[in-house]
Amino acid sequence: MASSEELHKRRGAAVARGVGSVIPAYVDRAGGGTLTDVDGREWIDFAAGIAVTNVGNSAPRVVEAVRAQVERFTHTCFMVAPYESYVAVCEQLNALTPGGFEKRSALFNSGAEAVENAVKIARHATGRPAVVVFDHAYHGRTNLTMALTAKNMPYKHRFGPFAGEIYRVPMSYPLRDGGLPGGEAAARATELVEKQVGAENVAALLIEPIQGEGGFVVPAPGFLPALREWATAAGVVFVADEIQTGFCRTGDWFACQHEGVEPDLVTLAKGIAGGLPLAAVTGRAELMDAVHVGGLGGTYGGNPLACAAALASIETMHELDLAAAARRIETAMVPRLQAIAERTGVIAEVRGRGAMLAVEIVQPGTLTPDPATTAAVSAACHAAGLLTLTCGTYGNVLRFLPPLVISAGELRRGLDILEAAFRG
Ligand SMILES: Cc1ncc(COP(=O)(O)O)c(C=O)c1O
């Protein structure tokens, strides 16, 4: 087998430079809470492929379900010749997502595609053009979703012009807005919409209940419920982007549930199918069914292998109670992260929910972001065998997204490495 170094050289001559990687090691196998490269080096996994392998890599039920499906048929295209597993995934999503009302779902390939379709559905159902999004938001890299995403570098730089009718308003970011109460932060956002856009022109308000790439920003309590209330009154479709927060990641099935918020539409991807590419829009039947027959779809959306994996993943989440596992991870990690914060003085805030946790790194005694220290700590983790990711508008947030099946021992070893990395 080629070594990681050899593969990295081959990559340089074959793979486009614009596709980056966090570590230059090439994976041979992964499972539980670890990844092993082709040279036999092991990393504790605090990334889960960016919040995807919630049930673990090659989770036994997923492997079995995909193996059985690949022998029966691999693809027919649901729009050509439909099959049961697509219907069964939609039934599961309709039942699992918040809201007791009648729902429908449609399946796609990627998170960005789900977000694009949520916007299509909201525009079609309301007959309105505008979409409201937030500072620090991340919704994808396609043309429409780049416009919805806040951060220029690396996501948007020189890729414009972007789609129109997108309006950005301030997020509730307690560390950086002086701890503005949730209701006031929501009023600040909706007043801007009313003055500058006009609520009657707004099809959808799109929000991550906890922001992902933007820095694991947890809004102040009351922010999401106040936005929900405003959207209802204004006839605006409330879309929760649960692509990173979904499927037990935050200690409940979906992050909206922590504040009892029922979105009109939810976008789903990542953790849905144990690593196979699948995404969905789930929501109120009257909105979803407003679209004419043939108006939604795509060749691979709801591919049978991905649907088999999703059904097996959802079963695994129920059987292993992975929402409780995420809460246990939070209980184990937060005190250790707080101890690091107290000892080093470079962490302004430990935040997040469940197994979606982060530290925001600053120059001591200030709120000035320190992306250099963030990158150095992350690099030290990688060198010592812990896979971590950074994020945030200012590049100064170190985030932790372990698979929810990580063992207590692996979690402890990962935290030991992290602690040592902060010592430098
Ligand atoms: C909240 C959120 N929305 C949308 C996306 C885009 O998903 P994908 O990369 O599958 O297109 C992501 C990906 O990180 C995300 O975190």
XYZ file of C-alpha atoms and ligand atoms in Angstrom:
440
model
C 0.000 0.000 0.000
C 1.271 3.496 -0.807
C 2.332 5.592 2.213
C 0.600 8.809 3.222
C 3.635 10.745 1.993
C 3.535 9.058 -1.425
C -0.193 9.619 -1.697
C 0.252 13.265 -0.800
C 2.728 13.679 -3.657
C 0.384 11.935 -6.117
C -2.439 14.130 -4.910
C -0.519 17.303 -5.752
C -0.366 16.254 -9.411
C -3.919 14.922 -9.617
C -6.289 16.744 -7.285
C -7.309 20.373 -7.711
C -5.542 22.656 -5.224
C -8.811 24.295 -4.182
C -9.862 21.131 -2.345
C -8.032 21.273 0.985
C -7.522 18.683 3.756
C -6.989 19.190 7.484
C -4.303 16.490 7.859
C -1.950 15.153 5.175
C -2.591 11.558 6.287
C -4.561 9.172 4.080
C -7.161 7.070 5.841
C -7.053 3.308 5.694
C -9.856 2.540 8.162
C -11.982 4.193 10.805
C -14.452 3.123 13.479
C -15.619 3.939 16.982
C -13.690 7.041 17.934
C -10.561 6.613 15.824
C -9.121 6.934 12.310
C -6.052 4.970 11.160
C -3.939 6.035 8.205
C -2.225 3.861 5.603
C 1.004 3.971 7.679
C -0.809 2.609 10.748
C -0.911 5.949 12.639
C -4.006 6.457 14.719
C -5.975 9.647 15.443
C -8.671 10.094 18.050
C -11.543 11.497 16.046
C -12.976 14.787 17.326
C -14.283 15.656 13.831
C -16.620 12.818 12.737
C -16.108 13.933 9.123
C -17.625 17.325 10.115
C -20.510 16.005 12.228
C -21.423 13.177 9.877
C -20.495 9.857 11.464
C -22.658 10.340 14.558
C -23.277 6.556 14.640
C -19.553 5.926 14.008
C -17.680 4.964 10.864
C -18.762 1.683 9.295
C -21.372 1.239 12.019
C -22.422 -2.446 12.000
C -26.113 -1.913 11.140
C -25.212 0.560 8.388
C -22.682 -1.830 6.845
C -25.190 -4.686 6.901
C -28.036 -2.606 5.432
C -25.897 -1.164 2.632
C -24.427 -4.570 1.815
C -27.919 -6.084 1.532
C -29.132 -3.190 -0.627
C -26.151 -3.151 -2.982
C -26.916 -6.769 -3.856
C -30.586 -6.018 -4.633
C -30.233 -2.832 -6.752
C -27.980 0.216 -6.641
C -30.004 2.860 -8.469
C -33.213 3.278 -10.381
C -33.812 7.013 -9.741
C -36.837 7.585 -7.510
C -38.270 9.921 -10.171
C -38.222 7.028 -12.664
C -38.941 3.844 -10.709
C -39.616 4.383 -6.988
C -38.800 2.055 -4.052
C -39.838 1.561 -0.435
C -36.751 2.786 1.419
C -37.193 6.360 0.103
C -40.761 6.404 1.421
C -39.637 4.857 4.737
C -36.928 7.523 5.252
C -39.499 10.266 4.614
C -41.883 8.638 7.121
C -39.109 8.543 9.723
C -38.111 12.177 9.157
C -41.725 13.349 9.319
C -42.111 11.585 12.666
C -38.734 12.577 14.187
C -38.543 16.297 13.360
C -40.181 18.797 15.755
C -43.850 19.705 15.191
C -46.973 17.582 15.593
C -48.487 18.809 12.289
C -48.730 16.839 9.047
C -45.427 16.781 7.164
C -43.837 15.724 3.902
C -40.177 15.198 2.992
C -38.063 15.242 -0.159
C -34.576 13.719 -0.413
C -31.423 15.173 -1.971
C -27.652 14.561 -2.020
C -25.953 17.294 -0.007
C -26.700 19.873 2.621
C -26.363 22.729 0.146
C -28.859 21.063 -2.157
C -31.327 20.678 0.715
C -30.980 24.381 1.586
C -31.484 25.380 -2.079
C -34.640 23.295 -2.186
C -35.973 24.728 1.080
C -35.629 28.194 -0.482
C -37.340 27.010 -3.689
C -40.226 25.548 -1.677
C -40.624 28.637 0.539
C -40.584 30.982 -2.474
C -43.018 28.848 -4.428
C -45.425 28.447 -1.500
C -45.430 32.134 -0.496
C -44.945 33.801 -3.870
C -42.384 36.086 -2.188
C -38.730 36.552 -3.210
C -36.618 37.533 -0.173
C -34.632 35.274 2.150
C -33.335 36.496 5.525
C -30.100 35.013 6.888
C -27.741 35.874 9.748
C -24.234 37.099 10.404
C -21.774 34.173 10.705
C -24.185 31.841 8.889
C -22.983 28.911 6.824
C -25.360 27.174 4.432
C -23.093 25.737 1.694
C -20.967 26.429 -1.363
C -23.332 26.318 -4.366
C -24.241 29.620 -5.990
C -27.401 30.267 -3.963
C -25.930 28.896 -0.726
C -22.723 30.963 -1.124
C -24.996 33.986 -1.110
C -26.620 32.696 2.085
C -23.227 31.977 3.710
C -21.624 34.928 5.500
C -17.881 34.399 5.384
C -15.907 35.486 2.329
C -12.644 33.557 2.730
C -12.455 30.737 1.731
C -16.079 30.118 0.734
C -16.993 33.052 -1.546
C -13.787 34.810 -2.527
C -13.874 35.620 -6.279
C -16.764 33.207 -6.907
C -19.415 35.868 -7.477
C -21.697 37.316 -8.691
C -24.081 35.789 -6.193
C -27.818 35.180 -6.143
C -30.044 38.134 -5.256
C -32.796 38.801 -2.724
C -30.679 37.616 0.233
C -30.699 39.911 3.292
C -28.333 39.472 6.246
C -29.193 40.568 9.788
C -27.308 40.395 13.126
C -27.134 37.094 14.985
C -27.462 36.688 18.723
C -23.828 36.070 19.765
C -23.783 36.522 23.549
C -19.981 36.702 23.876
C -19.735 39.471 21.278
C -22.988 41.417 21.654
C -22.658 42.262 25.329
C -25.001 39.443 26.304
C -28.016 41.059 24.631
C -31.119 39.118 25.808
C -32.565 36.796 23.149
C -35.804 38.761 22.694
C -33.916 42.036 22.142
C -31.484 40.419 19.718
C -34.437 39.016 17.758
C -36.161 42.439 17.688
C -32.912 44.034 16.428
C -32.955 41.556 13.519
C -36.653 41.681 12.653
C -36.845 45.496 12.856
C -34.100 45.659 10.239
C -36.051 43.266 8.035
C -39.222 45.292 8.405
C -37.463 48.606 7.634
C -35.152 47.452 4.860
C -36.930 44.561 3.154
C -40.579 44.582 4.244
C -41.902 41.445 5.934
C -44.455 40.986 3.165
C -41.592 40.450 0.700
C -39.902 37.743 2.766
C -40.379 34.093 1.780
C -38.119 32.532 4.405
C -36.076 33.216 7.487
C -33.229 30.687 7.467
C -31.225 29.994 10.614
C -28.892 27.412 12.141
C -30.208 26.899 15.708
C -26.569 26.621 16.763
C -24.234 28.003 14.124
C -21.681 25.533 12.774
C -18.892 26.864 10.554
C -19.576 30.381 11.888
C -18.163 29.420 15.294
C -20.571 27.163 17.205
C -22.484 30.258 18.233
C -25.306 29.414 20.639
C -27.893 32.220 20.557
C -29.203 33.694 23.812
C -32.247 31.902 25.235
C -35.445 33.294 23.730
C -33.840 34.360 20.428
C -35.138 31.436 18.370
C -38.639 31.440 19.931
C -38.956 35.206 19.278
C -37.937 34.774 15.641
C -40.385 31.885 15.342
C -43.159 34.102 16.694
C -42.299 36.937 14.319
C -42.212 34.595 11.317
C -45.649 33.196 12.183
C -47.143 36.670 12.477
C -45.504 37.820 9.221
C -46.406 34.740 7.159
C -42.684 34.018 6.712
C -41.517 30.404 6.423
C -39.211 29.614 9.370
C -36.483 27.293 8.077
C -34.160 25.630 10.589
C -30.893 24.479 9.053
C -30.182 21.439 11.243
C -27.598 20.029 8.851
C -24.775 20.182 11.424
C -26.871 20.124 14.624
C -29.211 17.264 13.710
C -29.462 13.589 14.533
C -28.667 13.532 18.257
C -25.557 15.724 17.940
C -26.653 18.325 20.500
C -28.170 15.902 23.018
C -31.634 15.826 21.475
C -32.725 14.686 18.023
C -32.651 18.296 16.777
C -31.262 21.498 18.307
C -34.575 23.399 17.932
C -36.056 21.066 20.525
C -33.953 22.586 23.314
C -36.113 25.702 23.054
C -39.370 24.070 21.972
C -39.216 25.709 18.529
C -41.163 24.066 15.701
C -39.798 25.135 12.312
C -41.978 25.148 9.193
C -39.185 23.488 7.212
C -36.039 21.712 8.404
C -32.967 21.033 6.272
C -31.116 17.825 7.112
C -27.935 16.094 5.898
C -24.598 15.059 7.486
C -25.545 12.740 10.393
C -28.597 11.368 8.602
C -26.977 8.330 6.940
C -23.784 7.298 8.759
C -21.511 8.760 6.079
C -23.449 8.015 2.896
C -24.505 11.121 0.967
C -28.109 11.957 1.743
C -29.983 15.159 2.571
C -33.587 16.143 3.087
C -36.112 18.915 3.432
C -38.884 18.035 5.867
C -41.770 20.292 6.766
C -45.393 21.339 6.781
C -47.381 19.343 4.253
C -49.124 22.435 2.835
C -45.766 24.101 2.040
C -44.031 20.992 0.724
C -47.041 19.990 -1.386
C -47.480 23.489 -2.828
C -44.848 22.666 -5.443
C -46.101 21.198 -8.743
C -45.337 17.568 -9.635
C -41.848 17.343 -11.125
C -40.725 20.619 -9.507
C -38.416 18.908 -7.024
C -35.908 16.115 -7.507
C -32.570 15.113 -8.999
C -30.935 11.985 -10.398
C -29.400 10.661 -7.189
C -31.570 12.240 -4.484
C -32.627 9.487 -2.080
C -30.334 6.903 -3.650
C -31.276 3.420 -2.350
C -27.881 2.783 -0.716
C -28.092 6.112 1.134
C -31.694 5.395 2.179
C -30.733 1.959 3.520
C -27.905 3.617 5.469
C -30.257 6.291 6.841
C -32.793 3.748 8.081
C -30.011 1.765 9.768
C -28.490 4.937 11.266
C -31.817 6.097 12.697
C -32.380 2.627 14.169
C -28.898 2.781 15.725
C -29.602 6.221 17.226
C -32.765 4.848 18.850
C -31.237 1.602 20.067
C -28.046 3.103 21.488
C -29.840 6.280 22.659
C -27.231 8.481 21.033
C -28.913 11.673 22.267
C -28.061 10.526 25.802
C -24.564 9.619 24.591
C -24.133 13.202 23.339
C -25.200 14.539 26.737
C -22.677 12.235 28.443
C -19.946 13.569 26.137
C -20.896 17.131 27.170
C -20.729 16.179 30.852
C -17.286 14.618 30.398
C -15.826 17.362 28.209
C -17.082 20.683 29.573
C -15.302 20.562 32.984
C -12.032 19.618 31.271
C -12.435 22.467 28.751
C -13.270 24.902 31.551
C -10.166 23.812 33.473
C -8.047 24.501 30.364
C -9.738 27.911 30.049
C -8.919 28.817 33.651
C -5.338 27.622 33.429
C -4.424 29.261 30.103
C -6.463 32.496 30.093
C -6.761 32.360 26.273
C -10.292 30.957 26.128
C -13.041 33.580 26.229
C -15.844 31.033 26.234
C -16.515 27.309 26.379
C -19.817 26.763 24.561
C -22.041 24.393 22.655
C -24.488 21.623 23.429
C -24.130 17.872 23.684
C -21.291 16.652 21.482
C -21.132 19.962 19.557
C -18.676 21.880 21.745
C -16.097 24.585 21.147
C -13.697 27.031 22.743
C -13.262 30.579 21.426
C -9.622 31.628 21.634
C -8.618 35.255 22.259
C -5.696 37.336 23.409
C -5.725 37.107 27.230
C -7.924 39.642 28.973
C -9.546 40.823 25.714
C -12.082 39.679 23.145
C -9.529 40.087 20.345
C -9.648 36.869 18.288
C -6.415 34.872 18.210
C -6.486 32.704 15.075
C -2.706 32.078 15.277
C -2.928 30.375 18.692
C -6.026 28.492 17.501
C -4.125 27.149 14.485
C -1.065 26.307 16.617
C -3.097 24.357 19.196
C -4.948 22.534 16.434
C -1.664 21.632 14.694
C -0.218 20.377 18.006
C -3.300 18.170 18.432
C -2.870 16.737 14.941
C 0.813 16.013 15.548
C -0.020 14.210 18.799
C -2.830 12.074 17.356
C -6.034 14.055 17.900
C -8.105 15.217 14.939
C -9.673 18.603 15.713
C -11.247 21.266 13.486
C -11.280 25.037 13.645
C -14.111 27.346 12.622
C -15.525 30.821 13.201
C -15.720 34.057 11.270
C -12.414 35.078 12.879
C -10.825 31.590 12.601
C -10.403 31.492 16.377
C -12.765 28.709 17.423
C -11.562 25.179 18.099
C -14.508 22.809 17.772
C -15.125 19.282 18.928
C -17.483 16.878 17.156
C -16.650 13.343 18.254
C -18.682 10.429 16.915
C -21.424 9.807 19.472
C -20.207 6.213 19.896
C -16.719 7.280 21.030
C -15.674 5.325 24.151
C -15.035 7.016 27.489
C -11.371 5.977 27.229
C -10.932 7.460 23.736
C -12.614 10.673 24.846
C -10.291 10.913 27.857
C -7.211 10.275 25.704
C -8.363 12.967 23.280
C -8.826 15.475 26.093
C -5.368 14.600 27.500
C -3.854 15.423 24.089
C -5.843 18.653 23.900
C -4.704 19.706 27.359
C -1.051 19.024 26.437
C -1.478 20.952 23.150
C -2.578 24.047 25.097
C 0.569 23.712 27.261
C 2.553 24.091 24.017
C -25.431 24.293 8.797
C -24.959 23.778 7.459
N -25.717 23.966 6.380
C -25.346 23.521 5.168
C -24.140 22.867 4.987
C -23.748 22.389 3.621
O -23.783 20.998 3.582
P -22.975 20.203 2.431
O -21.522 20.408 2.706
O -23.420 18.758 2.605
O -23.414 20.781 1.134
C -23.311 22.655 6.092
C -22.001 21.999 5.940
O -21.096 22.138 6.720
C -23.726 23.128 7.365
O -22.964 22.969 8.452
